[in-house]
XYZ file of C-alpha atoms in Angstrom:
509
model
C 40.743 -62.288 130.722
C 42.888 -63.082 127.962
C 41.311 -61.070 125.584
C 41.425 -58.013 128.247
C 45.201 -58.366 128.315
C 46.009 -58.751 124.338
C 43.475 -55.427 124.083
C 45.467 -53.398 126.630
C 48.678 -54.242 125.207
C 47.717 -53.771 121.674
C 46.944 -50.339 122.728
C 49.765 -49.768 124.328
C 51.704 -50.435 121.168
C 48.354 -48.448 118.798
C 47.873 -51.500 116.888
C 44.210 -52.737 115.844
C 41.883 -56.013 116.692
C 39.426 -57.104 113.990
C 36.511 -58.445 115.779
C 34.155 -61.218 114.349
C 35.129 -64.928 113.036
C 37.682 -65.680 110.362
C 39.516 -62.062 111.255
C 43.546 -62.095 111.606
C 45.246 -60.096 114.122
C 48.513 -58.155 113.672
C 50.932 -56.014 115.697
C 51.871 -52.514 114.111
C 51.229 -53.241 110.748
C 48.423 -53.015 108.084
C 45.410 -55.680 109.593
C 44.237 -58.827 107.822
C 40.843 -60.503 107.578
C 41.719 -63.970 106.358
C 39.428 -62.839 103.065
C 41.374 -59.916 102.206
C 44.686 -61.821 102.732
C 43.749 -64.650 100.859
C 42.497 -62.440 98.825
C 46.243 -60.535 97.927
C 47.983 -64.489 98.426
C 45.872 -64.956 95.013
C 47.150 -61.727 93.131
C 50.706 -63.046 94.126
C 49.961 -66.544 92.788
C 50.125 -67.966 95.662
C 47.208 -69.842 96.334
C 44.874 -70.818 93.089
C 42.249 -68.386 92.787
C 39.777 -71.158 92.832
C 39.127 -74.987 93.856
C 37.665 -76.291 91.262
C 40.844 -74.797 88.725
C 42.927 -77.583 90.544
C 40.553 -80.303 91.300
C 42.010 -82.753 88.356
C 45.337 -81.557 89.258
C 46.654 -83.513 91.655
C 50.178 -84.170 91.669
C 52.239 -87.384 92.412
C 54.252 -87.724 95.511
C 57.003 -89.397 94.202
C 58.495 -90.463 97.481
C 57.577 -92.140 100.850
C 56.078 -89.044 102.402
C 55.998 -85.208 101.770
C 58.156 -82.612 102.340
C 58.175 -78.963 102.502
C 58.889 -76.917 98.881
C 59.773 -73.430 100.031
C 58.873 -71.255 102.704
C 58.180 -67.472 101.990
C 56.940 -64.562 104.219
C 54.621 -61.411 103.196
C 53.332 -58.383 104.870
C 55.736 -58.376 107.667
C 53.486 -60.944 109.766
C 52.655 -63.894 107.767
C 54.344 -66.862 106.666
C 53.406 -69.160 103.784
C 54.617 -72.718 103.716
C 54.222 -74.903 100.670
C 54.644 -78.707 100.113
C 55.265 -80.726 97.185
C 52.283 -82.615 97.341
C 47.913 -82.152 97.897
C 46.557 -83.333 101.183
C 43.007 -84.489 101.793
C 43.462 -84.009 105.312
C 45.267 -80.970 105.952
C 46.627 -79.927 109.307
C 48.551 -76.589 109.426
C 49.862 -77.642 112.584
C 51.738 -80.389 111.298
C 54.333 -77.701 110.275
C 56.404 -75.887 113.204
C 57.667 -72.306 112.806
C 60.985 -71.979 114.663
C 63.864 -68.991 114.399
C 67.447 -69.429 115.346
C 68.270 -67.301 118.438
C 69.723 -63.965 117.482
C 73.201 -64.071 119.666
C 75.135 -64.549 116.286
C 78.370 -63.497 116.942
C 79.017 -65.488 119.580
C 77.876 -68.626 116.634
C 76.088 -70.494 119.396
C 72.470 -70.521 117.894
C 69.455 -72.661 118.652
C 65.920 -73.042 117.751
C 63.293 -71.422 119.281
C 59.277 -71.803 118.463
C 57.451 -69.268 116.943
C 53.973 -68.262 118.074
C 51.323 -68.473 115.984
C 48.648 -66.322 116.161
C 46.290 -67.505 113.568
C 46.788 -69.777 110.015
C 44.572 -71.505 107.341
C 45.543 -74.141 104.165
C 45.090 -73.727 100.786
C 45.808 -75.267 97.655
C 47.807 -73.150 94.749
C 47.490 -73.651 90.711
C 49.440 -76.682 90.888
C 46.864 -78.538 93.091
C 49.339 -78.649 95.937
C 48.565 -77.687 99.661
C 49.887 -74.342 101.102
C 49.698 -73.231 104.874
C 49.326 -69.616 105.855
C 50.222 -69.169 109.309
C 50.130 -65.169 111.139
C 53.311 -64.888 113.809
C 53.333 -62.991 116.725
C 56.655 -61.133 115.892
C 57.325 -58.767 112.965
C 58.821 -59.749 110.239
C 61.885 -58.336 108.107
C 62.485 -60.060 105.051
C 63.320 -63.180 106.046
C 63.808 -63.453 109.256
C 62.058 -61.882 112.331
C 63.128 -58.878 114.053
C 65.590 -59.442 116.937
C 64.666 -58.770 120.688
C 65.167 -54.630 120.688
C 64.949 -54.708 124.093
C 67.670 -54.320 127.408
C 67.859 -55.038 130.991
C 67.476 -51.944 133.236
C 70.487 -51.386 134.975
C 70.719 -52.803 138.470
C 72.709 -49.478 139.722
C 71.438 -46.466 137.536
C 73.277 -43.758 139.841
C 76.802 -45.774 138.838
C 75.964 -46.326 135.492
C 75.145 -42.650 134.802
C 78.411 -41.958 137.249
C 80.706 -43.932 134.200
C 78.552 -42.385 131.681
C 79.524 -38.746 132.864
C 83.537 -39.714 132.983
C 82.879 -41.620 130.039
C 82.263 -38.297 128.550
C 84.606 -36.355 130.280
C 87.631 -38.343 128.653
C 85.806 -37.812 124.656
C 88.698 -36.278 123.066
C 87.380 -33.453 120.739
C 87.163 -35.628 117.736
C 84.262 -37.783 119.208
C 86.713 -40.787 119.970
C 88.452 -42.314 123.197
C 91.798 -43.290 123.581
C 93.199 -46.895 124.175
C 91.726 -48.835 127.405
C 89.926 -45.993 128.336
C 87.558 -48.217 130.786
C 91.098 -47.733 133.655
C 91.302 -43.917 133.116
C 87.284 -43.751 133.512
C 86.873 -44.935 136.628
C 87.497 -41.308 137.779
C 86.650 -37.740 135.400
C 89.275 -36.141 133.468
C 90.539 -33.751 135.588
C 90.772 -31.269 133.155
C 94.880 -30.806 132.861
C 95.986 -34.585 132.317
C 96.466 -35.595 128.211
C 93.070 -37.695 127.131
C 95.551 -39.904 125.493
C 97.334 -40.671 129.130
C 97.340 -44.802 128.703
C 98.642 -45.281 125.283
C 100.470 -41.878 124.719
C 99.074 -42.193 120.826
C 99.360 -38.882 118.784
C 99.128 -38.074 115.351
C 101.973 -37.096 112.950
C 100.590 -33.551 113.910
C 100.962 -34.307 117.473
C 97.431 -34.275 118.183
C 95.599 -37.096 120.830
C 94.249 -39.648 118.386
C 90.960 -41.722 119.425
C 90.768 -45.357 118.653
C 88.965 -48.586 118.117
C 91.579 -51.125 119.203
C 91.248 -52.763 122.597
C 87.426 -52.192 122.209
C 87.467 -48.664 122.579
C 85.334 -45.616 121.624
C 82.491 -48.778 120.224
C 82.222 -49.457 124.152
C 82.014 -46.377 125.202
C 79.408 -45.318 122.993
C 77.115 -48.725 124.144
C 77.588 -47.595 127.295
C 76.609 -43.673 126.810
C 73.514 -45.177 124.917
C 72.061 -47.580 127.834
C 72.045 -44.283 129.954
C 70.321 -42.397 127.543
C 67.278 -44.695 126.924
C 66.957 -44.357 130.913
C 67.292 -40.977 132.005
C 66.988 -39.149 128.238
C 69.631 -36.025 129.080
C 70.792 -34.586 125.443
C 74.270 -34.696 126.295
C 74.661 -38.553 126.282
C 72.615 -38.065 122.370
C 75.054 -35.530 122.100
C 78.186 -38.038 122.635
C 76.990 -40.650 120.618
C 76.649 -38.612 117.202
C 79.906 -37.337 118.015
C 81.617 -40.561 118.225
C 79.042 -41.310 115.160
C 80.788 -39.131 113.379
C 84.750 -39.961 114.821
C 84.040 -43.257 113.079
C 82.806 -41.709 109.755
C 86.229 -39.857 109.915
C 88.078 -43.319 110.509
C 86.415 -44.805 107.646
C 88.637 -44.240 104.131
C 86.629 -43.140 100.685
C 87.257 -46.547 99.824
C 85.207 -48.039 102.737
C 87.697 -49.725 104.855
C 87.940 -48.485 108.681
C 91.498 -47.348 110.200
C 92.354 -48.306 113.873
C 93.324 -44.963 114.215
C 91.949 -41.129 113.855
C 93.768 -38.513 113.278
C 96.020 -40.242 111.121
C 99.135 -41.932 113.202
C 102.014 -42.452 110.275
C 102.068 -46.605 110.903
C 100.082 -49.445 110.709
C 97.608 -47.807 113.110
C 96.670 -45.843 109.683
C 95.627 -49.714 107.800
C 92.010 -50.863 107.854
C 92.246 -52.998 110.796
C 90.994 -56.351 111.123
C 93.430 -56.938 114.076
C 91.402 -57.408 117.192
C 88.130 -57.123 115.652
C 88.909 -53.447 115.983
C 86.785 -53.359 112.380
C 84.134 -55.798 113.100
C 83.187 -54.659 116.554
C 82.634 -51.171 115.324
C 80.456 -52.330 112.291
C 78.434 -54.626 114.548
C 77.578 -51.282 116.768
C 76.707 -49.787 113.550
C 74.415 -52.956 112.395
C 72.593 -52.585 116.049
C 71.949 -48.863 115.901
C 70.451 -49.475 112.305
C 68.074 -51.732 113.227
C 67.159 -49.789 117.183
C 68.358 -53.434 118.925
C 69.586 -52.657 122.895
C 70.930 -50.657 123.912
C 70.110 -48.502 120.932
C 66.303 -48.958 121.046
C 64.974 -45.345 121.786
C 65.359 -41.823 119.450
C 69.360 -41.922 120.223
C 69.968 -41.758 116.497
C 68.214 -39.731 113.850
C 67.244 -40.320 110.735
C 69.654 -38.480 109.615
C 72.385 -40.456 111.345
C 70.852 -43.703 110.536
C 71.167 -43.282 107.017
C 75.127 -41.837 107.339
C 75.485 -45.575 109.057
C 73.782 -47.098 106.507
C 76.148 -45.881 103.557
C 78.390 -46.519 106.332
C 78.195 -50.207 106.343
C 77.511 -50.719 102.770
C 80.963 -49.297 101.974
C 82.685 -51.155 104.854
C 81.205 -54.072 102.926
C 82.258 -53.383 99.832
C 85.746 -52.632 101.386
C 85.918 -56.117 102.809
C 84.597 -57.949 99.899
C 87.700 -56.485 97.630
C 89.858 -57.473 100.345
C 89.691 -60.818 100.167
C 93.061 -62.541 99.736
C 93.592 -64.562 96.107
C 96.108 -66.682 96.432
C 97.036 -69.930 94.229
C 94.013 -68.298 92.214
C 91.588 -68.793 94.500
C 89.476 -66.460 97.146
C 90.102 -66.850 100.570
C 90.283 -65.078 103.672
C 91.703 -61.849 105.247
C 94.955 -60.508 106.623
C 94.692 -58.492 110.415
C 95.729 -55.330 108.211
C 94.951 -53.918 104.787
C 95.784 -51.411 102.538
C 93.207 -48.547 102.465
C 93.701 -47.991 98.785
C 94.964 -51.004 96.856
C 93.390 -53.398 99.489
C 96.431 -55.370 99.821
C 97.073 -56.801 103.011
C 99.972 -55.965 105.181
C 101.928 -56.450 108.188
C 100.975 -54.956 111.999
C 103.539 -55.119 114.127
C 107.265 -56.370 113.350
C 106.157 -60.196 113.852
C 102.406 -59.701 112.499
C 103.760 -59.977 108.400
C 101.351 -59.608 105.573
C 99.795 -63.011 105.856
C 95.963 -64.997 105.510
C 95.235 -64.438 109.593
C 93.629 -67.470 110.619
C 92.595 -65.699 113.811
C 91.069 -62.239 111.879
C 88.982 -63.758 109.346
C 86.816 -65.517 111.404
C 84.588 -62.379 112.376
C 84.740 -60.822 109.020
C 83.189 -63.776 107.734
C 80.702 -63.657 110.787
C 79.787 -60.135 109.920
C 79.249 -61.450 106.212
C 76.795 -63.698 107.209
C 74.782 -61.281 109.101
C 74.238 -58.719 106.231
C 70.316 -59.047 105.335
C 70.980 -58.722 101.903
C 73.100 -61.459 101.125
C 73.973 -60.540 97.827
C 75.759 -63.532 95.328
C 79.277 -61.522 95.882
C 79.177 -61.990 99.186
C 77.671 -65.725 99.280
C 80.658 -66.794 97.024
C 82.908 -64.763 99.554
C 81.598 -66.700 102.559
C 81.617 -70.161 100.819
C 85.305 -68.989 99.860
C 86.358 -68.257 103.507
C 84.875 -71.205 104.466
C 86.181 -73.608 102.299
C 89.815 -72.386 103.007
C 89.004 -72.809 107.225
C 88.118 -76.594 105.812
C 91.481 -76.694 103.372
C 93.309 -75.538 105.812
C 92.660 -77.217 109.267
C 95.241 -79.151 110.963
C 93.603 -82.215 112.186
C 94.460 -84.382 115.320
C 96.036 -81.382 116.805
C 95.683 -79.161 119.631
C 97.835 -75.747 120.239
C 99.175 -75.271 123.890
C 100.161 -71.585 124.486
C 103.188 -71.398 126.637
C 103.955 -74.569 126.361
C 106.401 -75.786 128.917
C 107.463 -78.990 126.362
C 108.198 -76.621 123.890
C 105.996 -78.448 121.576
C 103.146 -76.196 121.525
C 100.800 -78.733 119.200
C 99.952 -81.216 120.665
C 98.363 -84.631 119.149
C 94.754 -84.797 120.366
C 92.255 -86.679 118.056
C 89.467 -84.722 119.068
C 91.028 -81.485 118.389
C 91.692 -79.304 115.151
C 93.683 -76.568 114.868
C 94.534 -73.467 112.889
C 97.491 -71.041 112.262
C 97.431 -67.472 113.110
C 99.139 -66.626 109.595
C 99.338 -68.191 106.480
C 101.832 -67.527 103.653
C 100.187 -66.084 100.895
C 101.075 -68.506 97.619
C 101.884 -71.513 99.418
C 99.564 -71.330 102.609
C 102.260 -72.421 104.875
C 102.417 -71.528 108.515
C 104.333 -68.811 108.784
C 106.032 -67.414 112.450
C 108.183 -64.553 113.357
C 110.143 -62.841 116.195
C 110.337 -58.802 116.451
C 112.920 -58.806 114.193
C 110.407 -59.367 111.594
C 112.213 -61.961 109.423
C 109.710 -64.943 108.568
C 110.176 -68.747 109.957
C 108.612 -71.854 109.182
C 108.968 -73.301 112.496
C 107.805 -72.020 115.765
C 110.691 -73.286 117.610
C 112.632 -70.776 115.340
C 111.251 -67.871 117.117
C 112.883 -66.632 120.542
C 111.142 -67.509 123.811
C 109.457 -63.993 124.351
C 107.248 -63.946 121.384
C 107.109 -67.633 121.087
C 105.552 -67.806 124.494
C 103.711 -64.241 124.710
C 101.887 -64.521 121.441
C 98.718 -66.483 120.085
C 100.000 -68.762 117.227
C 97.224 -70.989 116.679
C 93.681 -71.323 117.867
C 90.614 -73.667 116.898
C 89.262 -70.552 115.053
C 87.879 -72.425 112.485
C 85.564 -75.401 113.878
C 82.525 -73.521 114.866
C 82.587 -71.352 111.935
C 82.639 -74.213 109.715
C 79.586 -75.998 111.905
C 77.010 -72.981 111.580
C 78.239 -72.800 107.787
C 77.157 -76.525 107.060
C 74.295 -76.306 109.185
C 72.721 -73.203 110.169
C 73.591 -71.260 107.054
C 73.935 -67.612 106.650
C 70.414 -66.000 108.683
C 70.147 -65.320 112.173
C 66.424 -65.350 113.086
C 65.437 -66.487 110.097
C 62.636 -68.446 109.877
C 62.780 -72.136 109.862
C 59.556 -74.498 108.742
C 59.957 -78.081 110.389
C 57.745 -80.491 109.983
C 56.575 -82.310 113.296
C 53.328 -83.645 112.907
C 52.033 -86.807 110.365
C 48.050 -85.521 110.696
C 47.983 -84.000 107.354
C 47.385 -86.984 104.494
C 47.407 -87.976 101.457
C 44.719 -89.436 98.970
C 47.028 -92.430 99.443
C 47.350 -92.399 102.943
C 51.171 -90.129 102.724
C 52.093 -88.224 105.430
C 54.853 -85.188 105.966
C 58.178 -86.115 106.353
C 58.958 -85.689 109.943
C 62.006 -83.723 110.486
C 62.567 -82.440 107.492
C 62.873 -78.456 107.391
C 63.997 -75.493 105.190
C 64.478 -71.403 105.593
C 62.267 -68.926 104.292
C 63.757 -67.905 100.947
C 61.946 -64.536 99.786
C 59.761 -61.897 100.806
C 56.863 -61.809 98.419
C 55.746 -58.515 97.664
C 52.277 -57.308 96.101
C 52.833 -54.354 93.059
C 49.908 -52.095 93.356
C 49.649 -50.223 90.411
């Protein structure tokens, strides 16, 4: 019966089953027998081409038991573990594959188990044991592919319903105006302004669209879950055109404005503020890869590479932002310069500043890039290391306080600033009169009291750096089992675990 069932869903998804022993199974990509991959494992130098080339090597295990060397993946399905020492008895099943879930913005990971579908041992040209295991999910790079799939909608008739006003309000630029989701709940009637909430034009007079207060990024998400359901063009239609709002937003030099067309203030910086920047690029991130709700032919080839240049440049934009001050790297300000990447102020009491609040999801997004390139590993570990300089332990901010102390002495607690003085990286506060204060107090009761000076921005950010790392759904090797031995009786470190760390590819020439 089981068999039955993997057959009809492999055919569902046009993927082939190798019959006979010793054959390896694989979803949607180019099909194994355990001879041919072993095979390719010993062109890569993976595995020794032979036995009896390693018999008289056997290394020394230096300490009490064995651990794991490296882990590496190949062909998009398999995953090869190898240890730092030879077992006599080896049991692939000592090792566990896990991933870390892929809900990475929200930096609340955990481990999941990876199903194996079939695996063998081996020994390479240094006489120590290697485990081949195939996984039943695909693999890219080094990590598996994240769940590419959505809920159906409970109420399709009221999703299409917001959909269709959704559209209605698009402003002829592709974008939406400024808390959109209030004027949506009915369609535009066709006489009142499409910039009715915030009243935004451009210096030419002209409706701007926006990303701040999660708009036109929302919008599209939403357009997109009622296209995969009932496939009508115009909801395609609507998402390239917002597609290519934000490719208007975006400057030459990468960076992403809050604003298009062009309002004559701050709205015109590349805007950190309100994740305004981050929340668009993660949109962009999810249509590149087809993850939910972007997971049917919404975007083209033709668009997908536009958001891949896209992206890279909004990296490149962010990695030349980062702040140096006292000579060092270290975070971001809620506003930058376009051009000379300097950061500036927002609004009269947001001054040019390191935001303690803003930097947290550029850093996020940073750690999510699949190619994590040295630049931006030293501008992580940067970031990072400033959140640790800079926390305030022992403390915890109370918003509104009715004390008037605002941070308070908890021992549990840990606090940072919302800005930073560039030079000395003193907390910095300041009422709309824009001149700067030292002490909170300082400021007048309406800002002091209707602002966010300090949050604990920092302590999860710091966690998943020391612990997880940079991957989500990478893949993890732990070792659970002692079966495996040694000559001299050794077993695997239990416990012990490390990341895949390259995708090994084959040259054919």
């Amino acid at each position: 019966m089981k068999s039955l069932i993997k057959r009809t869903i492999c055919a569902a998804l046009g993927c082939v089953i190798l019959a006979g022993a010793g054959s390896v199974e694989t979803f949607g990509g180019k099909v194994y027998s355990e001879d041919s991959l072993r095979k390719e494992l010993k062109e890569l130098g993976v595995i020794a081409e032979s036995e009896q080339k390693v018999r008289y090597k056997v290394p020394e295990v230096t300490g009490e038991n064995v651990s794991v060397a490296s882990v590496e993946t190949y062909g998009g399905k398999y995953v090869i573990v190898t240890l730092d020492g030879r077992f006599e008895t080896a049991d692939s099943s000592d090792i566990t594959l896990k991933k870390y879930s892929d809900n990475w913005y929200d930096l609340k990971p955990e481990l999941s188990d990876i199903e194996v579908v079939s695996n063998f041992s081996a020994l390479n040209d240094k006489g120590v044991t290697v485990f081949v295991y195939e996984i039943n999910e695909e693999i890219d790079g080094i990590r598996v592919v994240p769940d590419r799939t959505g809920e159906n909608f409970e109420d399709l008739e009221a999703a299409v319903e917001l959909a269709d006003n959704y559209l209605s309000w698009q402003m002829d630029h592709g974008g939406w105006d400024k808390s959109v989701e209030e004027q949506a709940l009915e369609a535009w009637n066709g006489t009142d302004p499409k910039n009715k909430f915030s009243g935004w034009s451009s210096v030419d007079g002209e409706p701007i669209g926006t990303i701040d207060n999660s708009s036109t990024y929302t919008q599209m998400r939403q357009i997109a879950a009622v296209y995969r359901e009932v496939r009508d063009e115009k909801y395609k239609e609507s998402v390239e055109k917002g597609l290519d709002f934000i490719f208007k937003l975006q400057y030459p030099s990468g960076g992403l404005a809050q604003v298009y067309p062009r309002r004559g203030n701050y709205s015109d910086y590349v805007t950190f503020n309100d994740n305004a920047t981050i929340s668009t690029l993660i949109m962009l991130e999810d249509m590149d890869e087809g993850v939910y709700p972007f997971d049917s032919d919404i975007i083209s080839e033709e668009y997908r590479e536009k958001i891949e240049v896209c992206l890279d440049k909004a990296t490149d934009y962010i990695l030349k932002a980062q702040i140096v001050s006292g000579g060092k790297l270290t975070a971001w300000c809620a506003q930058h310069d376009p051009v000379t990447y300097e950061p500036m102020g927002g609004r009269a009491y947001e001054l040019p500043s390191i935001s303690g609040a803003e930097s947290k999801p550029v850093i996020k997004f940073l750690m999510n890039r699949k190619e994590q390139t040295e630049e931006i590993k030293n501008a992580v570990e940067c970031a990072v290391q400033w959140y640790k300089d800079s926390k305030i332990k022992g403390y915890t901010y109370v918003k509104k306080d009715p004390d008037n102390i605002y941070f308070v002495q908890d021992e549990d607690s840990s606090l940072w600033y919302r800005f930073y003085e560039i030079g000395t990286n003193r907390a910095i506060f300041c009422d709309r009169d824009g001149v700067k204060k030292y002490d909170l107090l300082e400021v007048g009761e309406e800002r002091r009291n209707g602002y966010t000076w300090a949050g604990a921005w920092g302590k999860d950010i710091i966690e998943i750096y020391d612990t997880v790392g940079y991957y989500p759904n990478r893949i993890e090797a732990v070792a659970t089992g002692t079966a495996s031995k040694t000559a001299e009786g050794k077993t695997l470190s239990r416990g012990s675990q490390i990341s895949a760390e390259r995708q090994l590819t084959l040259s054919k020439n």
